[in-house]
PDB file of C-alpha atoms and ligand atoms in Angstrom:
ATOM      1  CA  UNK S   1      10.181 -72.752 -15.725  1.00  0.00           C
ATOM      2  CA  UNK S   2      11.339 -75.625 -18.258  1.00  0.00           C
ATOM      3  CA  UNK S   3       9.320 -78.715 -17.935  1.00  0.00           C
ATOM      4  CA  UNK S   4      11.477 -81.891 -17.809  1.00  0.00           C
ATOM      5  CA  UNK S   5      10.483 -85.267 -17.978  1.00  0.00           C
ATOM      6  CA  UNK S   6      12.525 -87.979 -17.026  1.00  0.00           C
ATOM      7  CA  UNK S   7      13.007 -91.313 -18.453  1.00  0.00           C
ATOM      8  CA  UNK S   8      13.870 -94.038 -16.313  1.00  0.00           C
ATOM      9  CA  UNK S   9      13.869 -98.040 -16.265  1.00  0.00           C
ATOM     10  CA  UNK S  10      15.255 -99.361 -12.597  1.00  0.00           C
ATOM     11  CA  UNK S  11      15.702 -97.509  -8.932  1.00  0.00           C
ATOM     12  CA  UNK S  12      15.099 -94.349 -10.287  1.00  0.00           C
ATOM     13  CA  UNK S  13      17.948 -92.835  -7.505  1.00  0.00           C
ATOM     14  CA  UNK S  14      19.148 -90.348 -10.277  1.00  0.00           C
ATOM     15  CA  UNK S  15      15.671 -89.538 -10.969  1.00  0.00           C
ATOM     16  CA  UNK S  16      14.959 -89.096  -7.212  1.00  0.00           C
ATOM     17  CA  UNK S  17      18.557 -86.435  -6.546  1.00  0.00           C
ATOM     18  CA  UNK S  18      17.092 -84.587  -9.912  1.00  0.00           C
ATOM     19  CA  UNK S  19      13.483 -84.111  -8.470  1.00  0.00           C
ATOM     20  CA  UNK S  20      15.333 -83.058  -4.858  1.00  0.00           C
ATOM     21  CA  UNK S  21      17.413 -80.367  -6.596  1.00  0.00           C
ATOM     22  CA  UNK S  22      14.055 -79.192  -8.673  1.00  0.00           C
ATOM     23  CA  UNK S  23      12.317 -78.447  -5.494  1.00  0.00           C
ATOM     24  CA  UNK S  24      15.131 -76.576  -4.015  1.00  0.00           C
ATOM     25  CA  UNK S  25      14.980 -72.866  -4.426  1.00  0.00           C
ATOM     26  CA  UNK S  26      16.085 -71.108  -7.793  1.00  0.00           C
ATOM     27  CA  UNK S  27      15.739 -73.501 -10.035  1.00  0.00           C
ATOM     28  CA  UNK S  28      14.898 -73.198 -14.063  1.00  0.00           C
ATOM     29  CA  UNK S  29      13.283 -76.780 -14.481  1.00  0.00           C
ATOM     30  CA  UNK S  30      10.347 -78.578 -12.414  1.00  0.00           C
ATOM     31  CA  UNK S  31       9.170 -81.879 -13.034  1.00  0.00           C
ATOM     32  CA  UNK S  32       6.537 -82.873 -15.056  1.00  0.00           C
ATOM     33  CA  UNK S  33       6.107 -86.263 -15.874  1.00  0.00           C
ATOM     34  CA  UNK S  34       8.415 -89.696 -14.814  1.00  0.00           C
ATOM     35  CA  UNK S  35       8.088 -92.346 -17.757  1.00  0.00           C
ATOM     36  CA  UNK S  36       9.186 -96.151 -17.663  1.00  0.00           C
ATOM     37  CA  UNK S  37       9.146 -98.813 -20.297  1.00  0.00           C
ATOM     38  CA  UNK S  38       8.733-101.243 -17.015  1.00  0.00           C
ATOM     39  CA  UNK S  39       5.629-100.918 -14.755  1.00  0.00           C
ATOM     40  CA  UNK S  40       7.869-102.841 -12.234  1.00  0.00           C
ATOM     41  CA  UNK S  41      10.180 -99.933 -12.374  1.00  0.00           C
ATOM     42  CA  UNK S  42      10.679 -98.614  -8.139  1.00  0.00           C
ATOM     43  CA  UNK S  43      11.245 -95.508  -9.626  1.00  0.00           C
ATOM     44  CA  UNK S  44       7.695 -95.537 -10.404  1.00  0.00           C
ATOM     45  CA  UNK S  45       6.641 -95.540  -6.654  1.00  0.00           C
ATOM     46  CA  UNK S  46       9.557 -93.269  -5.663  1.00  0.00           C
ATOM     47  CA  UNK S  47       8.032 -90.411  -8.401  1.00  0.00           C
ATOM     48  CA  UNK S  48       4.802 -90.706  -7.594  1.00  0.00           C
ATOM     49  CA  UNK S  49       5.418 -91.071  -3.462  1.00  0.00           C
ATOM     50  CA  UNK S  50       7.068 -87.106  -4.636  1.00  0.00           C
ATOM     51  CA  UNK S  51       3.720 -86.483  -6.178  1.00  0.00           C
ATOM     52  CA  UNK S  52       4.545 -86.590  -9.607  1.00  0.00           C
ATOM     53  CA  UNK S  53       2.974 -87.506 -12.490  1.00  0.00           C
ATOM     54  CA  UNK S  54       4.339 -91.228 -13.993  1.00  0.00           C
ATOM     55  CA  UNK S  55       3.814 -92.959 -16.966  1.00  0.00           C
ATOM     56  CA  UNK S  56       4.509 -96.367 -17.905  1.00  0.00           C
ATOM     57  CA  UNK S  57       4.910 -97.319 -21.706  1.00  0.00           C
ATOM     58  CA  UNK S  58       6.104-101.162 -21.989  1.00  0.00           C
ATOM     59  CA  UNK S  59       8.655-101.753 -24.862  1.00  0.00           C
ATOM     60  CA  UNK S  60       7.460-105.324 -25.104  1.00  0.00           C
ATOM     61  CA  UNK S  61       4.362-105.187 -27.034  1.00  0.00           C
ATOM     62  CA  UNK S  62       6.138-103.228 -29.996  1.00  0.00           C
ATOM     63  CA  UNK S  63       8.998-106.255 -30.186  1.00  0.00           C
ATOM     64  CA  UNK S  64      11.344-105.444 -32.703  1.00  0.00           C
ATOM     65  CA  UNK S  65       9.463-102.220 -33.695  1.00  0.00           C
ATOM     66  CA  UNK S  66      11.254 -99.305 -32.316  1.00  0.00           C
ATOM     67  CA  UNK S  67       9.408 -96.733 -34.128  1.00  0.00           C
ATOM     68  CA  UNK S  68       5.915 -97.961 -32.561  1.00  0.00           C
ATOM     69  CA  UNK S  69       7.166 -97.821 -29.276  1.00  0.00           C
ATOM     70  CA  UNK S  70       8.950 -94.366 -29.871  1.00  0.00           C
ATOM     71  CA  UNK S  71       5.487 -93.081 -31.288  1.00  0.00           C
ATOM     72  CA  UNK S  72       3.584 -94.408 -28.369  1.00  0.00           C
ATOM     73  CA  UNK S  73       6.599 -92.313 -25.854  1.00  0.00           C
ATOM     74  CA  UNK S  74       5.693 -89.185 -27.840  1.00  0.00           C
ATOM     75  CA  UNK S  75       1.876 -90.066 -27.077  1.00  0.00           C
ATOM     76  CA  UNK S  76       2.306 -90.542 -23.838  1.00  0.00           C
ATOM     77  CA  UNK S  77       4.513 -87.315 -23.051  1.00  0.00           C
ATOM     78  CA  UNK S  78       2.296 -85.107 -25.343  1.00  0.00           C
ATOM     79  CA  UNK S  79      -0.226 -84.296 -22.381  1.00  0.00           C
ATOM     80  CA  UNK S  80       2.765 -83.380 -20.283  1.00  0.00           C
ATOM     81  CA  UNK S  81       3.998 -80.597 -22.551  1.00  0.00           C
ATOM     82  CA  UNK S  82       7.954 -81.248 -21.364  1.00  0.00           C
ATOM     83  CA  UNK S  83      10.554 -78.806 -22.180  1.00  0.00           C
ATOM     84  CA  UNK S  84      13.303 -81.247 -21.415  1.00  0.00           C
ATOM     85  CA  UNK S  85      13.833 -84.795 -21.691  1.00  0.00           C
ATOM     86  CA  UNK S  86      16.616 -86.114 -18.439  1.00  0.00           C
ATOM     87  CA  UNK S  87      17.303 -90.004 -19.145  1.00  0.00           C
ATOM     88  CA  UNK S  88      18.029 -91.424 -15.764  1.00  0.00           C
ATOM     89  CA  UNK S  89      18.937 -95.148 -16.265  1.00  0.00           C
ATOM     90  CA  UNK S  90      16.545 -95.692 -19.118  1.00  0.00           C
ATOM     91  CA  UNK S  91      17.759 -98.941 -20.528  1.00  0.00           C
ATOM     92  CA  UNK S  92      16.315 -98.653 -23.956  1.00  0.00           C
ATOM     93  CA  UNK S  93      18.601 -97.212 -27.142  1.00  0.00           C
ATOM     94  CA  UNK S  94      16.314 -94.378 -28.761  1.00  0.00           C
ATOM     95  CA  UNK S  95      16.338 -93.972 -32.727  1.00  0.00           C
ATOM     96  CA  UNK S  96      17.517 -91.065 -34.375  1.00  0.00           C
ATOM     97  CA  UNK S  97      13.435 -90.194 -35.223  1.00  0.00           C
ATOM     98  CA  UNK S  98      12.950 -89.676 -31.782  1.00  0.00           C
ATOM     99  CA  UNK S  99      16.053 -87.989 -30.708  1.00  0.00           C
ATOM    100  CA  UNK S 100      16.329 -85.407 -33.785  1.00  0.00           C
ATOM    101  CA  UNK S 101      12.910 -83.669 -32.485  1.00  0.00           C
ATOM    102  CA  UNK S 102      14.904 -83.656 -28.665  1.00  0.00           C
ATOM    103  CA  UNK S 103      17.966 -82.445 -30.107  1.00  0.00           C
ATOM    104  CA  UNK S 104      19.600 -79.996 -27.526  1.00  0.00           C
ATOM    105  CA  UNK S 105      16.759 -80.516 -25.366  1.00  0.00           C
ATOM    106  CA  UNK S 106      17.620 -84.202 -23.992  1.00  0.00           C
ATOM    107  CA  UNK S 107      20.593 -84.931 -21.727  1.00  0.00           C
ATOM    108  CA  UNK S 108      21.537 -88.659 -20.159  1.00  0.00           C
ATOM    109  CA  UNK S 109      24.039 -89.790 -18.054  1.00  0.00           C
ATOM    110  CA  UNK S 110      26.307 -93.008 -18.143  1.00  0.00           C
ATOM    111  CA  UNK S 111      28.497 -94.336 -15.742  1.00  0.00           C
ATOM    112  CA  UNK S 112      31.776 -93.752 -17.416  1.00  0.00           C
ATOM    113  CA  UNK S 113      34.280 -90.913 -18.284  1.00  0.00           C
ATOM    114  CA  UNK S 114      33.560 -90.354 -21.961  1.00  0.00           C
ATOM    115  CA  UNK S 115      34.547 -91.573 -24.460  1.00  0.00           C
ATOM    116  CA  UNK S 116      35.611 -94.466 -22.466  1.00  0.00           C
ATOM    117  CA  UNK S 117      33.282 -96.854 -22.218  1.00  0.00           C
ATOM    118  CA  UNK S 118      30.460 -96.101 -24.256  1.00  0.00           C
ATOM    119  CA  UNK S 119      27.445 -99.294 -23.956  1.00  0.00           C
ATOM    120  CA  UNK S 120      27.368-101.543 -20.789  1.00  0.00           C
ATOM    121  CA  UNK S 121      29.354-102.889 -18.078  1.00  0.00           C
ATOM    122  CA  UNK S 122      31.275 -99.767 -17.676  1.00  0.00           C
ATOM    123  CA  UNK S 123      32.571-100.494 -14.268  1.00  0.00           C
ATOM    124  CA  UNK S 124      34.169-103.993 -14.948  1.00  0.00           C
ATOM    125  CA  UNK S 125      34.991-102.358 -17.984  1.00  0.00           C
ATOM    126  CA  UNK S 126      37.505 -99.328 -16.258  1.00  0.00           C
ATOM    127  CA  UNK S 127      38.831-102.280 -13.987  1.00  0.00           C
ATOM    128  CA  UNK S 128      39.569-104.883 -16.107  1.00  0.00           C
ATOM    129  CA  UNK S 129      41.727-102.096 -17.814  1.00  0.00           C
ATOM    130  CA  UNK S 130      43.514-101.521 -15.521  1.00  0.00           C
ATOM    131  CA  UNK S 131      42.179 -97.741 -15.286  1.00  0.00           C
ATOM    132  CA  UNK S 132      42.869 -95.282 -11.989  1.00  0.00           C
ATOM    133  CA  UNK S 133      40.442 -93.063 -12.729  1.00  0.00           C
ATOM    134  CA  UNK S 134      36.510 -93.896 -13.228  1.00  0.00           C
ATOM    135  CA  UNK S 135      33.462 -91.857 -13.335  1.00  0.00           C
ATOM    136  CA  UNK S 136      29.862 -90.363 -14.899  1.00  0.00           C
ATOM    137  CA  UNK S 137      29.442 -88.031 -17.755  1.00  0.00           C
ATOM    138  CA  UNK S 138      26.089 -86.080 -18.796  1.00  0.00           C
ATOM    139  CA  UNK S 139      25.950 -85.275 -21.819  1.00  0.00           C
ATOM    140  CA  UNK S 140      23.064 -84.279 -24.610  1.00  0.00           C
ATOM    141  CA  UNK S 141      22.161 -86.783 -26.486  1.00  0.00           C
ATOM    142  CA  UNK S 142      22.579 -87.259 -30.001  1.00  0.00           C
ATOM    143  CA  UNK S 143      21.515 -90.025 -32.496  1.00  0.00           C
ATOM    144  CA  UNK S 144      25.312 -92.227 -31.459  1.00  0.00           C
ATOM    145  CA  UNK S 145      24.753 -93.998 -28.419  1.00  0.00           C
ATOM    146  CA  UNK S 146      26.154 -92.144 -25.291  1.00  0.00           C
ATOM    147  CA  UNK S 147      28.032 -89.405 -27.655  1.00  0.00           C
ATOM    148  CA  UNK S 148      26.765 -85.742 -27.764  1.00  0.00           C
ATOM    149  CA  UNK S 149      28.093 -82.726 -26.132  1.00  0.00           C
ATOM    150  CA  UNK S 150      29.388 -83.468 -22.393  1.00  0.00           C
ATOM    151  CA  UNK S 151      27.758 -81.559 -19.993  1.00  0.00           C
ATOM    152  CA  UNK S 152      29.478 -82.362 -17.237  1.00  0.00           C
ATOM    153  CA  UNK S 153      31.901 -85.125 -15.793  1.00  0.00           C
ATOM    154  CA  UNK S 154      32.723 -86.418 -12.139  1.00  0.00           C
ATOM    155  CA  UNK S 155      36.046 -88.795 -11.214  1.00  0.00           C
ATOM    156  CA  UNK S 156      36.242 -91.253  -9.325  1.00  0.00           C
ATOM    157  CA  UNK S 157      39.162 -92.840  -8.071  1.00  0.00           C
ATOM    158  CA  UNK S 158      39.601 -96.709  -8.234  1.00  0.00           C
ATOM    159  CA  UNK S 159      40.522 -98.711  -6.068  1.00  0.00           C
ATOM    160  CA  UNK S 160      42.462-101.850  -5.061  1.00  0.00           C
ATOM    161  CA  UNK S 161      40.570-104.843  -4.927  1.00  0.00           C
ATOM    162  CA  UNK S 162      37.264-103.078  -5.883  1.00  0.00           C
ATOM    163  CA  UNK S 163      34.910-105.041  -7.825  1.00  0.00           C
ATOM    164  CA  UNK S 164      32.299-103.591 -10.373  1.00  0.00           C
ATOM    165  CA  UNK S 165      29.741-103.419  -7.636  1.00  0.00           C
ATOM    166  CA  UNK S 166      32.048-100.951  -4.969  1.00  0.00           C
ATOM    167  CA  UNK S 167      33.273 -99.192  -7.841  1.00  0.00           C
ATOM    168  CA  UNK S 168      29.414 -99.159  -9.230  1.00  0.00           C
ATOM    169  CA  UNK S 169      28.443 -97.998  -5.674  1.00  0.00           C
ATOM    170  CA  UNK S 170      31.440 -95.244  -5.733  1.00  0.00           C
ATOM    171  CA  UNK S 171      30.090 -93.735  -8.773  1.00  0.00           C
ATOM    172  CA  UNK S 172      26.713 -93.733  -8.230  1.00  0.00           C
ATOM    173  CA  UNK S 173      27.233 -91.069  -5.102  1.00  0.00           C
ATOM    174  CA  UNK S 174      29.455 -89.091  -7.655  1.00  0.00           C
ATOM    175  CA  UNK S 175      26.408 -89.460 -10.429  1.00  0.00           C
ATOM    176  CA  UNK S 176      23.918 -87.937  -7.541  1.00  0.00           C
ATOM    177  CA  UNK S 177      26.429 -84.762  -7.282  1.00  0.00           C
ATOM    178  CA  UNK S 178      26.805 -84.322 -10.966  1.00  0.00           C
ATOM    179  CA  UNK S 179      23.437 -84.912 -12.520  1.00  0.00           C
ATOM    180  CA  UNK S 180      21.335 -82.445 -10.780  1.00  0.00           C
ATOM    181  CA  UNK S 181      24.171 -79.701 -11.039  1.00  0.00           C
ATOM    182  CA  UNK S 182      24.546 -80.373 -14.482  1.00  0.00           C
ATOM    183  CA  UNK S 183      20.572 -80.081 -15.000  1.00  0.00           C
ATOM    184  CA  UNK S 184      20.197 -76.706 -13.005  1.00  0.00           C
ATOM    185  CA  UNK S 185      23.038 -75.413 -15.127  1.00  0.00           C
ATOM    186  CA  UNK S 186      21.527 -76.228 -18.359  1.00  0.00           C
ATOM    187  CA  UNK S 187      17.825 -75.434 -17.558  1.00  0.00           C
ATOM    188  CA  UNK S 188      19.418 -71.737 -16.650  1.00  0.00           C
ATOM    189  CA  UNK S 189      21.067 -72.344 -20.007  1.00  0.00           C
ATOM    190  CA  UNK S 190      24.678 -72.914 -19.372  1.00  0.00           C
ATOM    191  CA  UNK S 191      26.241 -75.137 -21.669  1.00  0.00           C
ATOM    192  CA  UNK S 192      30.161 -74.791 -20.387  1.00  0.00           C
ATOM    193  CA  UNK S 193      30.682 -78.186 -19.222  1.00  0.00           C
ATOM    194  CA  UNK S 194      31.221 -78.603 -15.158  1.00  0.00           C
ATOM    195  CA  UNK S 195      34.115 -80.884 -14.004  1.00  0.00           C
ATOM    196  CA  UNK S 196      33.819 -82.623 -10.342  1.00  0.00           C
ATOM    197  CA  UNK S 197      36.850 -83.651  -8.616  1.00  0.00           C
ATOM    198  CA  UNK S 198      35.936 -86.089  -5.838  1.00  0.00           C
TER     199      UNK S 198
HETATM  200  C1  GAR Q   1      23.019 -95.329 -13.199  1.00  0.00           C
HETATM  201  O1  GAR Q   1      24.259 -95.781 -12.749  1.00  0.00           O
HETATM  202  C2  GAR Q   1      23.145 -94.739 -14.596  1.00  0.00           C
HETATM  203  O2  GAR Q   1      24.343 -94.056 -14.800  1.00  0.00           O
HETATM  204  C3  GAR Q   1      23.091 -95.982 -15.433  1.00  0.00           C
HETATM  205  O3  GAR Q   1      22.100 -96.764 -14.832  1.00  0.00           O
HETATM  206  C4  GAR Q   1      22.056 -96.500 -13.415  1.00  0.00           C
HETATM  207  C5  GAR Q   1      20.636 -96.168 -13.026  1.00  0.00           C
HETATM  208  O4  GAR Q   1      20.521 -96.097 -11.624  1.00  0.00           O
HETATM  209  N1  GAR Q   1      22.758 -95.667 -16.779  1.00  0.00           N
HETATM  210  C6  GAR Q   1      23.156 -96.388 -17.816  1.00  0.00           C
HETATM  211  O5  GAR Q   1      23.834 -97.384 -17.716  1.00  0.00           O
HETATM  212  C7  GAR Q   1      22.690 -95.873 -19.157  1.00  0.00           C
HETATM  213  N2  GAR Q   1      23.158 -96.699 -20.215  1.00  0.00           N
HETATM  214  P1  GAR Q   1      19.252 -95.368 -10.970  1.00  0.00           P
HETATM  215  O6  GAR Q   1      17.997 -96.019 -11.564  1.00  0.00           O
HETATM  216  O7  GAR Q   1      19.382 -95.690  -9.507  1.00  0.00           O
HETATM  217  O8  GAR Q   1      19.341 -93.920 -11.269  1.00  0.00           O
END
């Protein structure tokens, strides 16, 4: 089986439909270590209440040095031997000297249909323009921020009067679908993207 760590920052509910799908029958990956740059992070609890292994490394103390704190992630994953890196609402913008030794081997997803709305505030983002169609993409990660092969992509329609959080909130169940199909697909493998239709 591949090992895959995952790299989270917040709620960690991506991290928690990936770790589901890993203990379901038949699958290529298993978990092997949940890292945060915040200790305050509830996907913390919500890894370790699944009995797996966490690891906090705090951004803070490195300040403007990103290639500190990138050193001190590699550290800190070394014991856990991971096959895979799954971003999951990691909040932090990696450096090419981290990413070129993941290349292939690290996937994220943002909530947007890419190439649209690459960065933050996706959701306001699709409404403000005006968009019918919103969504999540996963996709490997390359040294350009949320660019890289796409993996996979749900839609999701939007609606009148929604407002960045319902339309946040409609994606989110769409992100739960697509990440951990996307993720048993490519730890068999398969890199032919998948396409969800809500
Ligand atoms: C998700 O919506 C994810 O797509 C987004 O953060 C949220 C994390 O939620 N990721 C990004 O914006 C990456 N730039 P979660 O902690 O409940 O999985």
């Amino acid at each position: 089986q591949r090992r895959v760590a995952i790299f989270l920052s917040g709620g960690g509910s991506n991290m928690v439909s990936l770790l589901d799908d890993m203990a379901r029958p038949g699958h290529a990956g298993a978990p092997c270590v949940v890292v945060s740059n915040r200790a305050d992070a509830g996907g913390l609890v919500r890894a370790a209440e699944r009995g797996v292994a966490t690891e906090v490394v705090d951004h803070r103390p490195f300040g403007k040095d990103r290639a500190a704190f990138e050193a001190a992630l590699t550290t800190t994953l070394a014991p856990h031997a991971p096959d895979l890196i799954c971003l999951a609402g990691f909040m932090r913008i990696l450096t090419g000297a981290f990413i070129d030794g993941w290349q292939g081997r690290m996937l994220n997803i943002h909530p947007s249909l890419l190439p649209k709305y690459r960065g933050l505030n996706t959701h306001a983002r699709a409404i403000e323009a005006g968009d019918g169609v919103h969504g999540c993409t996963v996709h490997e990660v390359t040294a350009e921020l949320d660019e890289g092969p796409i993996l996979g992509q749900a839609q999701v329609p939007v609606i009148d009067g929604d407002t960045p959080d319902t339309l946040a909130a409609r994606v989110l169940v769409q992100e739960h679908r697509l990440y951990p199909a996307v993720l048993r697909r490519f730890a068999a493998g398969e890199r032919a993207p998948l396409m969800l239709t809500s």
